[in-house]
Amino acid sequence: MSAFIIRRLLQSVVVVALMSLLVFVGVNVVGDPVHMLVSPEAPQEEIERIIRNLGLDRPVHEQYLFFVKNALNGDLGRSFVFGEPALKLIIQRMPATFELAFAALLMAIVFGIPLGIYAGIYPDRVSSKLIMSGSILGFSLPTFWVGLMMIMVFAVMLGWLPSTGRGETVSLLGLKVSFLTIDGLRHILMPALNLALLKISLVIRLSRAGAREAMHLDYVKFARAKGLRESRVVMVHVMKNIMIPVVTVLGLEFGSLIAFSVVTETVFAWPGMGKLIIDALHNLDRPVIVAYLMIIVLVFVIINLMVDILYSILDPRVRIKDAGR
Amino acid sequence: MTAPGTDAPTLEVRGLATHFFTKAGVAKAVDGISFSVGKGEIMGLVGESGSGKSVTGFSIIGLVDPPGRVVGGEILFQGQNLANLDGEAMRQLRGNRIAMIFQDPMMTLNPVLRIDTQMVETIHAHDSSVPQQVALARARDALGEVGIPSPDERLRSYPHQFSGGMRQRVAIAIALLNKPDLIIADEPTTALDVTIQGQILYQAQKLCRETGTALIWITHDLAVIAGLADHISVMYGGRIVEQGPIADVLDRPMHPYTQGLLGSVPGHNRRGQKLFQIPGMAPSLLQMPEGCAFRPRCQIADDACLAEPLITEPVAGRHVRCYHPSDGGAGR
Ligand SMILES: Nc1ncnc2c1ncn2[C@@H]1O[C@H](COP(=O)(O)OP(=O)(O)OP(=O)(O)O)[C@@H](O)[C@H]1O
Ligand SMILES: [Mg+2]
């Protein structure tokens, strides 16, 4: 087990190193930030001073090594725009994005699994067909459009929910969170649902497929032959086997929840990393872009690692195989 | 309703029919079979692959999967018609009074649940008042009974840590947990090696004699049945073609199909002779031949066989579905 984790850790380090190279080269090949920061009429010496200050006069590979050295010290450069450390800017906004992503994940599980299992167990009922049509809509409607519609219906027309911002936040372990206040909850409801829609649909499909398959498996039939109550057959025997693919996929999708929150955050003016990166892209704020991408890579790698570990907890067959290594 | 227990046989099946309504047509997997198994009796149910043995078992415990449905007949368990029971009453019988052991040991245990969980839940499904420790002790004893070494340790294992034979023994142990009155064992020893098989057979027999448990032993291996069962029902194409006390049927089979089956068993009084094989293949349930289902493969079939033969009782206690039953003994 531990050998397995160490191996996975080493792989992760290699992935992060490779990504840092790609990200850095990619970002430094596009555009010229100096034009954004300095008015074209500025004197030549002024422009050169700024270029030197930003370290943009050095060769790219030197810039990269410099970047790596600093990155290892937790310094991903200063935002050209804000003049503050890029990492700090991102970390400040991270809790908002993570809160949104977690809320969406929770919704995907809480709505997706029961609906999917229901549709899998009773595939011929009208309600099941409605659920499945709904999930197709969830897949195919563009997130930003659904977001706008939600705002129009629930904020503008009905006036039930606020349309922008995080609302009232409280401090939890030094992080600002919305979900502990009523006002915050009202604020997070729409954006979280908007972000979750795609994942709910995904989980519905996965759970339904899993449930349909499981209902015909011998061990589920055997569970019935043992005289177990239907509730236990479904909640334990069917569910435990569905959880393996669902957890794996959801875990991997959590990264994309964070990445895709860009759209939702923009629509709902949610003050998270997504909004920051959109602004940074507008201004070609390289350090912020690089820092954002590096953080996202790190998040993906960590999530993958955790999914692997969780997977081995859920599926005893994986656990044993690794113990033997 | 007859009072359960007294003189009613443990299980009486009358004219049971279970059909599968598939897109390609109606498959009459079980088509009007009758038999009965008394207290402490062992009935062998034999037949080729696809003859409807497993479907018979699932029909009795009420677990026929769609598109299949029991379409006719009666199943009386201790005198009580199971069709009159609601879902909950049927659930309480399953795994408690009627247990079934499935055919494929690799697939019957849930791969992600520990053995103890899968055993204890079987006890608690029928009596939630049993304390966990007591239930665990019962599970351990049941594992010991079917010959699983160091059962205490094995309780905490997962199914994939067992071999196929071991898994089948766990499944048998689960069936025994609640001391059922009827066990339907669907080819339970096929995955086991010969010594273990003998051990299990011996234990099954002992269980029936001592506790009065009735047993339906499904197999296509006549050699296994020979030393075990009291009587035997031979199935062909969803119907029972011959029925009777085991020794009589094996020594003097009346139906040409049974004779063929016996002929293809090595070592049955035929040392040195060439093994006989029934010509042709089992019929497709969707295109059953007209008249006697065995007619196309039968060496003595004639025009009479174009009409459906009925079950007759040429000798007391011996039932056969054939126009030309051998009188028994001839040629053997
Ligand atoms: N789910 C199903 N859908 C359609 N037909 C089915 C289904 N299950 C069983 N059948 C039909 O019932 C017939 C009898 O099946 P059954 O499993 O009872 O055979 P068996 O005698 O147990 O054979 P084996 O020795 O191979 O286990 C099959 O030939 C098949 O045509
Ligand atoms: Mg079978």
mmCIF file with all atom_site columns, N, CA and C in Angstrom, chain B residues 110-172:
data_model
loop_
_atom_site.group_PDB
_atom_site.id
_atom_site.type_symbol
_atom_site.label_atom_id
_atom_site.label_alt_id
_atom_site.label_comp_id
_atom_site.label_asym_id
_atom_site.label_entity_id
_atom_site.label_seq_id
_atom_site.pdbx_PDB_ins_code
_atom_site.Cartn_x
_atom_site.Cartn_y
_atom_site.Cartn_z
_atom_site.occupancy
_atom_site.B_iso_or_equiv
_atom_site.pdbx_formal_charge
_atom_site.auth_seq_id
_atom_site.auth_comp_id
_atom_site.auth_asym_id
_atom_site.auth_atom_id
_atom_site.pdbx_PDB_model_num
ATOM 1   N N  . ASN B 1 110 ? -21.051 -11.023 -3.022 1.00 0.00 ? 110 ASN B N  1
ATOM 2   C CA . ASN B 1 110 ? -20.777 -9.635  -3.394 1.00 0.00 ? 110 ASN B CA 1
ATOM 3   C C  . ASN B 1 110 ? -19.289 -9.327  -3.184 1.00 0.00 ? 110 ASN B C  1
ATOM 4   N N  . PRO B 1 111 ? -18.595 -8.922  -4.254 1.00 0.00 ? 111 PRO B N  1
ATOM 5   C CA . PRO B 1 111 ? -17.139 -8.767  -4.165 1.00 0.00 ? 111 PRO B CA 1
ATOM 6   C C  . PRO B 1 111 ? -16.680 -7.671  -3.200 1.00 0.00 ? 111 PRO B C  1
ATOM 7   N N  . VAL B 1 112 ? -17.526 -6.716  -2.890 1.00 0.00 ? 112 VAL B N  1
ATOM 8   C CA . VAL B 1 112 ? -17.057 -5.608  -2.059 1.00 0.00 ? 112 VAL B CA 1
ATOM 9   C C  . VAL B 1 112 ? -17.519 -5.708  -0.606 1.00 0.00 ? 112 VAL B C  1
ATOM 10  N N  . LEU B 1 113 ? -18.137 -6.823  -0.239 1.00 0.00 ? 113 LEU B N  1
ATOM 11  C CA . LEU B 1 113 ? -18.545 -6.983  1.166  1.00 0.00 ? 113 LEU B CA 1
ATOM 12  C C  . LEU B 1 113 ? -17.822 -8.172  1.782  1.00 0.00 ? 113 LEU B C  1
ATOM 13  N N  . ARG B 1 114 ? -17.441 -7.999  3.053  1.00 0.00 ? 114 ARG B N  1
ATOM 14  C CA . ARG B 1 114 ? -16.749 -9.090  3.729  1.00 0.00 ? 114 ARG B CA 1
ATOM 15  C C  . ARG B 1 114 ? -17.698 -10.260 3.958  1.00 0.00 ? 114 ARG B C  1
ATOM 16  N N  . ILE B 1 115 ? -17.101 -11.456 4.089  1.00 0.00 ? 115 ILE B N  1
ATOM 17  C CA . ILE B 1 115 ? -17.910 -12.666 4.287  1.00 0.00 ? 115 ILE B CA 1
ATOM 18  C C  . ILE B 1 115 ? -18.799 -12.524 5.524  1.00 0.00 ? 115 ILE B C  1
ATOM 19  N N  . ASP B 1 116 ? -18.238 -11.989 6.619  1.00 0.00 ? 116 ASP B N  1
ATOM 20  C CA . ASP B 1 116 ? -19.054 -11.901 7.836  1.00 0.00 ? 116 ASP B CA 1
ATOM 21  C C  . ASP B 1 116 ? -20.280 -11.007 7.605  1.00 0.00 ? 116 ASP B C  1
ATOM 22  N N  . THR B 1 117 ? -20.093 -9.904  6.888  1.00 0.00 ? 117 THR B N  1
ATOM 23  C CA . THR B 1 117 ? -21.232 -9.030  6.584  1.00 0.00 ? 117 THR B CA 1
ATOM 24  C C  . THR B 1 117 ? -22.306 -9.798  5.834  1.00 0.00 ? 117 THR B C  1
ATOM 25  N N  . GLN B 1 118 ? -21.851 -10.553 4.819  1.00 0.00 ? 118 GLN B N  1
ATOM 26  C CA . GLN B 1 118 ? -22.811 -11.248 3.968  1.00 0.00 ? 118 GLN B CA 1
ATOM 27  C C  . GLN B 1 118 ? -23.504 -12.389 4.698  1.00 0.00 ? 118 GLN B C  1
ATOM 28  N N  . MET B 1 119 ? -22.842 -12.902 5.734  1.00 0.00 ? 119 MET B N  1
ATOM 29  C CA . MET B 1 119 ? -23.490 -13.973 6.496  1.00 0.00 ? 119 MET B CA 1
ATOM 30  C C  . MET B 1 119 ? -24.409 -13.403 7.564  1.00 0.00 ? 119 MET B C  1
ATOM 31  N N  . VAL B 1 120 ? -23.896 -12.427 8.298  1.00 0.00 ? 120 VAL B N  1
ATOM 32  C CA . VAL B 1 120 ? -24.676 -11.878 9.411  1.00 0.00 ? 120 VAL B CA 1
ATOM 33  C C  . VAL B 1 120 ? -25.958 -11.212 8.901  1.00 0.00 ? 120 VAL B C  1
ATOM 34  N N  . GLU B 1 121 ? -25.884 -10.563 7.743  1.00 0.00 ? 121 GLU B N  1
ATOM 35  C CA . GLU B 1 121 ? -27.091 -9.907  7.224  1.00 0.00 ? 121 GLU B CA 1
ATOM 36  C C  . GLU B 1 121 ? -28.188 -10.924 6.919  1.00 0.00 ? 121 GLU B C  1
ATOM 37  N N  . THR B 1 122 ? -27.764 -12.148 6.583  1.00 0.00 ? 122 THR B N  1
ATOM 38  C CA . THR B 1 122 ? -28.747 -13.193 6.307  1.00 0.00 ? 122 THR B CA 1
ATOM 39  C C  . THR B 1 122 ? -29.498 -13.581 7.584  1.00 0.00 ? 122 THR B C  1
ATOM 40  N N  . ILE B 1 123 ? -28.776 -13.570 8.694  1.00 0.00 ? 123 ILE B N  1
ATOM 41  C CA . ILE B 1 123 ? -29.429 -13.873 9.975  1.00 0.00 ? 123 ILE B CA 1
ATOM 42  C C  . ILE B 1 123 ? -30.330 -12.711 10.381 1.00 0.00 ? 123 ILE B C  1
ATOM 43  N N  . HIS B 1 124 ? -29.790 -11.496 10.264 1.00 0.00 ? 124 HIS B N  1
ATOM 44  C CA . HIS B 1 124 ? -30.538 -10.332 10.732 1.00 0.00 ? 124 HIS B CA 1
ATOM 45  C C  . HIS B 1 124 ? -31.751 -10.000 9.869  1.00 0.00 ? 124 HIS B C  1
ATOM 46  N N  . ALA B 1 125 ? -31.718 -10.433 8.601  1.00 0.00 ? 125 ALA B N  1
ATOM 47  C CA . ALA B 1 125 ? -32.871 -10.162 7.742  1.00 0.00 ? 125 ALA B CA 1
ATOM 48  C C  . ALA B 1 125 ? -34.113 -10.868 8.270  1.00 0.00 ? 125 ALA B C  1
ATOM 49  N N  . HIS B 1 126 ? -33.905 -11.931 9.017  1.00 0.00 ? 126 HIS B N  1
ATOM 50  C CA . HIS B 1 126 ? -35.051 -12.710 9.484  1.00 0.00 ? 126 HIS B CA 1
ATOM 51  C C  . HIS B 1 126 ? -35.267 -12.625 10.986 1.00 0.00 ? 126 HIS B C  1
ATOM 52  N N  . ASP B 1 127 ? -34.250 -12.172 11.693 1.00 0.00 ? 127 ASP B N  1
ATOM 53  C CA . ASP B 1 127 ? -34.407 -11.984 13.129 1.00 0.00 ? 127 ASP B CA 1
ATOM 54  C C  . ASP B 1 127 ? -33.426 -10.911 13.565 1.00 0.00 ? 127 ASP B C  1
ATOM 55  N N  . SER B 1 128 ? -33.907 -9.682  13.606 1.00 0.00 ? 128 SER B N  1
ATOM 56  C CA . SER B 1 128 ? -32.991 -8.569  13.883 1.00 0.00 ? 128 SER B CA 1
ATOM 57  C C  . SER B 1 128 ? -32.610 -8.518  15.360 1.00 0.00 ? 128 SER B C  1
ATOM 58  N N  . SER B 1 129 ? -33.234 -9.375  16.173 1.00 0.00 ? 129 SER B N  1
ATOM 59  C CA . SER B 1 129 ? -32.932 -9.307  17.601 1.00 0.00 ? 129 SER B CA 1
ATOM 60  C C  . SER B 1 129 ? -31.687 -10.117 17.972 1.00 0.00 ? 129 SER B C  1
ATOM 61  N N  . VAL B 1 130 ? -31.163 -10.887 17.022 1.00 0.00 ? 130 VAL B N  1
ATOM 62  C CA . VAL B 1 130 ? -29.966 -11.678 17.328 1.00 0.00 ? 130 VAL B CA 1
ATOM 63  C C  . VAL B 1 130 ? -28.790 -10.735 17.544 1.00 0.00 ? 130 VAL B C  1
ATOM 64  N N  . PRO B 1 131 ? -28.128 -10.817 18.702 1.00 0.00 ? 131 PRO B N  1
ATOM 65  C CA . PRO B 1 131 ? -26.990 -9.931  18.922 1.00 0.00 ? 131 PRO B CA 1
ATOM 66  C C  . PRO B 1 131 ? -25.866 -10.225 17.918 1.00 0.00 ? 131 PRO B C  1
ATOM 67  N N  . GLN B 1 132 ? -25.131 -9.194  17.571 1.00 0.00 ? 132 GLN B N  1
ATOM 68  C CA . GLN B 1 132 ? -24.058 -9.319  16.586 1.00 0.00 ? 132 GLN B CA 1
ATOM 69  C C  . GLN B 1 132 ? -23.107 -10.474 16.920 1.00 0.00 ? 132 GLN B C  1
ATOM 70  N N  . GLN B 1 133 ? -22.734 -10.572 18.182 1.00 0.00 ? 133 GLN B N  1
ATOM 71  C CA . GLN B 1 133 ? -21.760 -11.609 18.570 1.00 0.00 ? 133 GLN B CA 1
ATOM 72  C C  . GLN B 1 133 ? -22.323 -13.011 18.328 1.00 0.00 ? 133 GLN B C  1
ATOM 73  N N  . VAL B 1 134 ? -23.595 -13.176 18.653 1.00 0.00 ? 134 VAL B N  1
ATOM 74  C CA . VAL B 1 134 ? -24.239 -14.473 18.459 1.00 0.00 ? 134 VAL B CA 1
ATOM 75  C C  . VAL B 1 134 ? -24.317 -14.798 16.971 1.00 0.00 ? 134 VAL B C  1
ATOM 76  N N  . ALA B 1 135 ? -24.697 -13.782 16.191 1.00 0.00 ? 135 ALA B N  1
ATOM 77  C CA . ALA B 1 135 ? -24.799 -13.981 14.742 1.00 0.00 ? 135 ALA B CA 1
ATOM 78  C C  . ALA B 1 135 ? -23.435 -14.360 14.173 1.00 0.00 ? 135 ALA B C  1
ATOM 79  N N  . LEU B 1 136 ? -22.387 -13.672 14.628 1.00 0.00 ? 136 LEU B N  1
ATOM 80  C CA . LEU B 1 136 ? -21.035 -13.986 14.146 1.00 0.00 ? 136 LEU B CA 1
ATOM 81  C C  . LEU B 1 136 ? -20.653 -15.414 14.517 1.00 0.00 ? 136 LEU B C  1
ATOM 82  N N  . ALA B 1 137 ? -20.994 -15.814 15.721 1.00 0.00 ? 137 ALA B N  1
ATOM 83  C CA . ALA B 1 137 ? -20.660 -17.174 16.152 1.00 0.00 ? 137 ALA B CA 1
ATOM 84  C C  . ALA B 1 137 ? -21.381 -18.190 15.275 1.00 0.00 ? 137 ALA B C  1
ATOM 85  N N  . ARG B 1 138 ? -22.648 -17.906 14.957 1.00 0.00 ? 138 ARG B N  1
ATOM 86  C CA . ARG B 1 138 ? -23.387 -18.818 14.085 1.00 0.00 ? 138 ARG B CA 1
ATOM 87  C C  . ARG B 1 138 ? -22.758 -18.882 12.702 1.00 0.00 ? 138 ARG B C  1
ATOM 88  N N  . ALA B 1 139 ? -22.334 -17.725 12.199 1.00 0.00 ? 139 ALA B N  1
ATOM 89  C CA . ALA B 1 139 ? -21.688 -17.683 10.882 1.00 0.00 ? 139 ALA B CA 1
ATOM 90  C C  . ALA B 1 139 ? -20.414 -18.516 10.901 1.00 0.00 ? 139 ALA B C  1
ATOM 91  N N  . ARG B 1 140 ? -19.642 -18.360 11.978 1.00 0.00 ? 140 ARG B N  1
ATOM 92  C CA . ARG B 1 140 ? -18.383 -19.098 12.071 1.00 0.00 ? 140 ARG B CA 1
ATOM 93  C C  . ARG B 1 140 ? -18.666 -20.603 12.097 1.00 0.00 ? 140 ARG B C  1
ATOM 94  N N  . ASP B 1 141 ? -19.639 -21.010 12.890 1.00 0.00 ? 141 ASP B N  1
ATOM 95  C CA . ASP B 1 141 ? -19.965 -22.436 12.972 1.00 0.00 ? 141 ASP B CA 1
ATOM 96  C C  . ASP B 1 141 ? -20.399 -22.979 11.617 1.00 0.00 ? 141 ASP B C  1
ATOM 97  N N  . ALA B 1 142 ? -21.185 -22.173 10.896 1.00 0.00 ? 142 ALA B N  1
ATOM 98  C CA . ALA B 1 142 ? -21.659 -22.624 9.582  1.00 0.00 ? 142 ALA B CA 1
ATOM 99  C C  . ALA B 1 142 ? -20.485 -22.818 8.632  1.00 0.00 ? 142 ALA B C  1
ATOM 100 N N  . LEU B 1 143 ? -19.505 -21.918 8.696  1.00 0.00 ? 143 LEU B N  1
ATOM 101 C CA . LEU B 1 143 ? -18.319 -22.077 7.843  1.00 0.00 ? 143 LEU B CA 1
ATOM 102 C C  . LEU B 1 143 ? -17.570 -23.345 8.222  1.00 0.00 ? 143 LEU B C  1
ATOM 103 N N  . GLY B 1 144 ? -17.463 -23.579 9.518  1.00 0.00 ? 144 GLY B N  1
ATOM 104 C CA . GLY B 1 144 ? -16.789 -24.785 9.981  1.00 0.00 ? 144 GLY B CA 1
ATOM 105 C C  . GLY B 1 144 ? -17.484 -26.045 9.468  1.00 0.00 ? 144 GLY B C  1
ATOM 106 N N  . GLU B 1 145 ? -18.811 -26.021 9.492  1.00 0.00 ? 145 GLU B N  1
ATOM 107 C CA . GLU B 1 145 ? -19.583 -27.187 9.069  1.00 0.00 ? 145 GLU B CA 1
ATOM 108 C C  . GLU B 1 145 ? -19.332 -27.583 7.620  1.00 0.00 ? 145 GLU B C  1
ATOM 109 N N  . VAL B 1 146 ? -19.091 -26.605 6.764  1.00 0.00 ? 146 VAL B N  1
ATOM 110 C CA . VAL B 1 146 ? -18.856 -26.950 5.363  1.00 0.00 ? 146 VAL B CA 1
ATOM 111 C C  . VAL B 1 146 ? -17.369 -27.142 5.084  1.00 0.00 ? 146 VAL B C  1
ATOM 112 N N  . GLY B 1 147 ? -16.582 -27.243 6.149  1.00 0.00 ? 147 GLY B N  1
ATOM 113 C CA . GLY B 1 147 ? -15.182 -27.623 5.987  1.00 0.00 ? 147 GLY B CA 1
ATOM 114 C C  . GLY B 1 147 ? -14.254 -26.495 5.573  1.00 0.00 ? 147 GLY B C  1
ATOM 115 N N  . ILE B 1 148 ? -14.548 -25.282 6.020  1.00 0.00 ? 148 ILE B N  1
ATOM 116 C CA . ILE B 1 148 ? -13.615 -24.191 5.728  1.00 0.00 ? 148 ILE B CA 1
ATOM 117 C C  . ILE B 1 148 ? -12.660 -24.056 6.910  1.00 0.00 ? 148 ILE B C  1
ATOM 118 N N  . PRO B 1 149 ? -11.364 -24.214 6.646  1.00 0.00 ? 149 PRO B N  1
ATOM 119 C CA . PRO B 1 149 ? -10.397 -24.153 7.741  1.00 0.00 ? 149 PRO B CA 1
ATOM 120 C C  . PRO B 1 149 ? -10.274 -22.742 8.324  1.00 0.00 ? 149 PRO B C  1
ATOM 121 N N  . SER B 1 150 ? -9.911  -22.666 9.586  1.00 0.00 ? 150 SER B N  1
ATOM 122 C CA . SER B 1 150 ? -9.829  -21.432 10.380 1.00 0.00 ? 150 SER B CA 1
ATOM 123 C C  . SER B 1 150 ? -10.931 -20.430 10.035 1.00 0.00 ? 150 SER B C  1
ATOM 124 N N  . PRO B 1 151 ? -12.167 -20.830 10.340 1.00 0.00 ? 151 PRO B N  1
ATOM 125 C CA . PRO B 1 151 ? -13.323 -19.995 9.960  1.00 0.00 ? 151 PRO B CA 1
ATOM 126 C C  . PRO B 1 151 ? -13.300 -18.605 10.595 1.00 0.00 ? 151 PRO B C  1
ATOM 127 N N  . ASP B 1 152 ? -12.723 -18.496 11.793 1.00 0.00 ? 152 ASP B N  1
ATOM 128 C CA . ASP B 1 152 ? -12.683 -17.186 12.442 1.00 0.00 ? 152 ASP B CA 1
ATOM 129 C C  . ASP B 1 152 ? -11.986 -16.154 11.575 1.00 0.00 ? 152 ASP B C  1
ATOM 130 N N  . GLU B 1 153 ? -10.847 -16.582 11.029 1.00 0.00 ? 153 GLU B N  1
ATOM 131 C CA . GLU B 1 153 ? -10.079 -15.682 10.173 1.00 0.00 ? 153 GLU B CA 1
ATOM 132 C C  . GLU B 1 153 ? -10.808 -15.425 8.864  1.00 0.00 ? 153 GLU B C  1
ATOM 133 N N  . ARG B 1 154 ? -11.344 -16.495 8.317  1.00 0.00 ? 154 ARG B N  1
ATOM 134 C CA . ARG B 1 154 ? -11.971 -16.408 7.002  1.00 0.00 ? 154 ARG B CA 1
ATOM 135 C C  . ARG B 1 154 ? -13.188 -15.499 7.010  1.00 0.00 ? 154 ARG B C  1
ATOM 136 N N  . LEU B 1 155 ? -13.813 -15.354 8.167  1.00 0.00 ? 155 LEU B N  1
ATOM 137 C CA . LEU B 1 155 ? -14.975 -14.480 8.258  1.00 0.00 ? 155 LEU B CA 1
ATOM 138 C C  . LEU B 1 155 ? -14.634 -13.062 7.837  1.00 0.00 ? 155 LEU B C  1
ATOM 139 N N  . ARG B 1 156 ? -13.405 -12.662 8.125  1.00 0.00 ? 156 ARG B N  1
ATOM 140 C CA . ARG B 1 156 ? -13.043 -11.271 7.831  1.00 0.00 ? 156 ARG B CA 1
ATOM 141 C C  . ARG B 1 156 ? -12.464 -11.114 6.427  1.00 0.00 ? 156 ARG B C  1
ATOM 142 N N  . SER B 1 157 ? -12.542 -12.152 5.611  1.00 0.00 ? 157 SER B N  1
ATOM 143 C CA . SER B 1 157 ? -11.986 -12.060 4.255  1.00 0.00 ? 157 SER B CA 1
ATOM 144 C C  . SER B 1 157 ? -13.031 -11.552 3.275  1.00 0.00 ? 157 SER B C  1
ATOM 145 N N  . TYR B 1 158 ? -12.526 -11.198 2.111  1.00 0.00 ? 158 TYR B N  1
ATOM 146 C CA . TYR B 1 158 ? -13.405 -10.831 0.997  1.00 0.00 ? 158 TYR B CA 1
ATOM 147 C C  . TYR B 1 158 ? -13.483 -12.009 0.031  1.00 0.00 ? 158 TYR B C  1
ATOM 148 N N  . PRO B 1 159 ? -14.579 -12.091 -0.744 1.00 0.00 ? 159 PRO B N  1
ATOM 149 C CA . PRO B 1 159 ? -14.759 -13.239 -1.640 1.00 0.00 ? 159 PRO B CA 1
ATOM 150 C C  . PRO B 1 159 ? -13.575 -13.514 -2.563 1.00 0.00 ? 159 PRO B C  1
ATOM 151 N N  . HIS B 1 160 ? -12.916 -12.455 -3.053 1.00 0.00 ? 160 HIS B N  1
ATOM 152 C CA . HIS B 1 160 ? -11.846 -12.735 -4.024 1.00 0.00 ? 160 HIS B CA 1
ATOM 153 C C  . HIS B 1 160 ? -10.647 -13.412 -3.380 1.00 0.00 ? 160 HIS B C  1
ATOM 154 N N  . GLN B 1 161 ? -10.644 -13.489 -2.053 1.00 0.00 ? 161 GLN B N  1
ATOM 155 C CA . GLN B 1 161 ? -9.550  -14.185 -1.382 1.00 0.00 ? 161 GLN B CA 1
ATOM 156 C C  . GLN B 1 161 ? -9.805  -15.692 -1.292 1.00 0.00 ? 161 GLN B C  1
ATOM 157 N N  . PHE B 1 162 ? -10.954 -16.117 -1.818 1.00 0.00 ? 162 PHE B N  1
ATOM 158 C CA . PHE B 1 162 ? -11.291 -17.540 -1.805 1.00 0.00 ? 162 PHE B CA 1
ATOM 159 C C  . PHE B 1 162 ? -11.222 -18.107 -3.214 1.00 0.00 ? 162 PHE B C  1
ATOM 160 N N  . SER B 1 163 ? -10.955 -19.401 -3.292 1.00 0.00 ? 163 SER B N  1
ATOM 161 C CA . SER B 1 163 ? -11.040 -20.075 -4.591 1.00 0.00 ? 163 SER B CA 1
ATOM 162 C C  . SER B 1 163 ? -12.517 -20.322 -4.908 1.00 0.00 ? 163 SER B C  1
ATOM 163 N N  . GLY B 1 164 ? -12.770 -20.763 -6.138 1.00 0.00 ? 164 GLY B N  1
ATOM 164 C CA . GLY B 1 164 ? -14.152 -21.026 -6.539 1.00 0.00 ? 164 GLY B CA 1
ATOM 165 C C  . GLY B 1 164 ? -14.832 -22.045 -5.630 1.00 0.00 ? 164 GLY B C  1
ATOM 166 N N  . GLY B 1 165 ? -14.117 -23.105 -5.317 1.00 0.00 ? 165 GLY B N  1
ATOM 167 C CA . GLY B 1 165 ? -14.688 -24.140 -4.471 1.00 0.00 ? 165 GLY B CA 1
ATOM 168 C C  . GLY B 1 165 ? -15.000 -23.613 -3.077 1.00 0.00 ? 165 GLY B C  1
ATOM 169 N N  . MET B 1 166 ? -14.065 -22.804 -2.564 1.00 0.00 ? 166 MET B N  1
ATOM 170 C CA . MET B 1 166 ? -14.261 -22.206 -1.238 1.00 0.00 ? 166 MET B CA 1
ATOM 171 C C  . MET B 1 166 ? -15.471 -21.289 -1.236 1.00 0.00 ? 166 MET B C  1
ATOM 172 N N  . ARG B 1 167 ? -15.611 -20.525 -2.315 1.00 0.00 ? 167 ARG B N  1
ATOM 173 C CA . ARG B 1 167 ? -16.758 -19.611 -2.397 1.00 0.00 ? 167 ARG B CA 1
ATOM 174 C C  . ARG B 1 167 ? -18.056 -20.382 -2.395 1.00 0.00 ? 167 ARG B C  1
ATOM 175 N N  . GLN B 1 168 ? -18.054 -21.511 -3.124 1.00 0.00 ? 168 GLN B N  1
ATOM 176 C CA . GLN B 1 168 ? -19.280 -22.301 -3.159 1.00 0.00 ? 168 GLN B CA 1
ATOM 177 C C  . GLN B 1 168 ? -19.599 -22.823 -1.769 1.00 0.00 ? 168 GLN B C  1
ATOM 178 N N  . ARG B 1 169 ? -18.556 -23.162 -1.011 1.00 0.00 ? 169 ARG B N  1
ATOM 179 C CA . ARG B 1 169 ? -18.805 -23.644 0.342  1.00 0.00 ? 169 ARG B CA 1
ATOM 180 C C  . ARG B 1 169 ? -19.351 -22.524 1.222  1.00 0.00 ? 169 ARG B C  1
ATOM 181 N N  . VAL B 1 170 ? -18.862 -21.310 0.992  1.00 0.00 ? 170 VAL B N  1
ATOM 182 C CA . VAL B 1 170 ? -19.411 -20.175 1.744  1.00 0.00 ? 170 VAL B CA 1
ATOM 183 C C  . VAL B 1 170 ? -20.891 -20.008 1.402  1.00 0.00 ? 170 VAL B C  1
ATOM 184 N N  . ALA B 1 171 ? -21.203 -20.118 0.104  1.00 0.00 ? 171 ALA B N  1
ATOM 185 C CA . ALA B 1 171 ? -22.605 -19.986 -0.312 1.00 0.00 ? 171 ALA B CA 1
ATOM 186 C C  . ALA B 1 171 ? -23.457 -21.080 0.332  1.00 0.00 ? 171 ALA B C  1
ATOM 187 N N  . ILE B 1 172 ? -22.901 -22.281 0.413  1.00 0.00 ? 172 ILE B N  1
ATOM 188 C CA . ILE B 1 172 ? -23.639 -23.376 1.061  1.00 0.00 ? 172 ILE B CA 1
ATOM 189 C C  . ILE B 1 172 ? -23.832 -23.058 2.542  1.00 0.00 ? 172 ILE B C  1
#
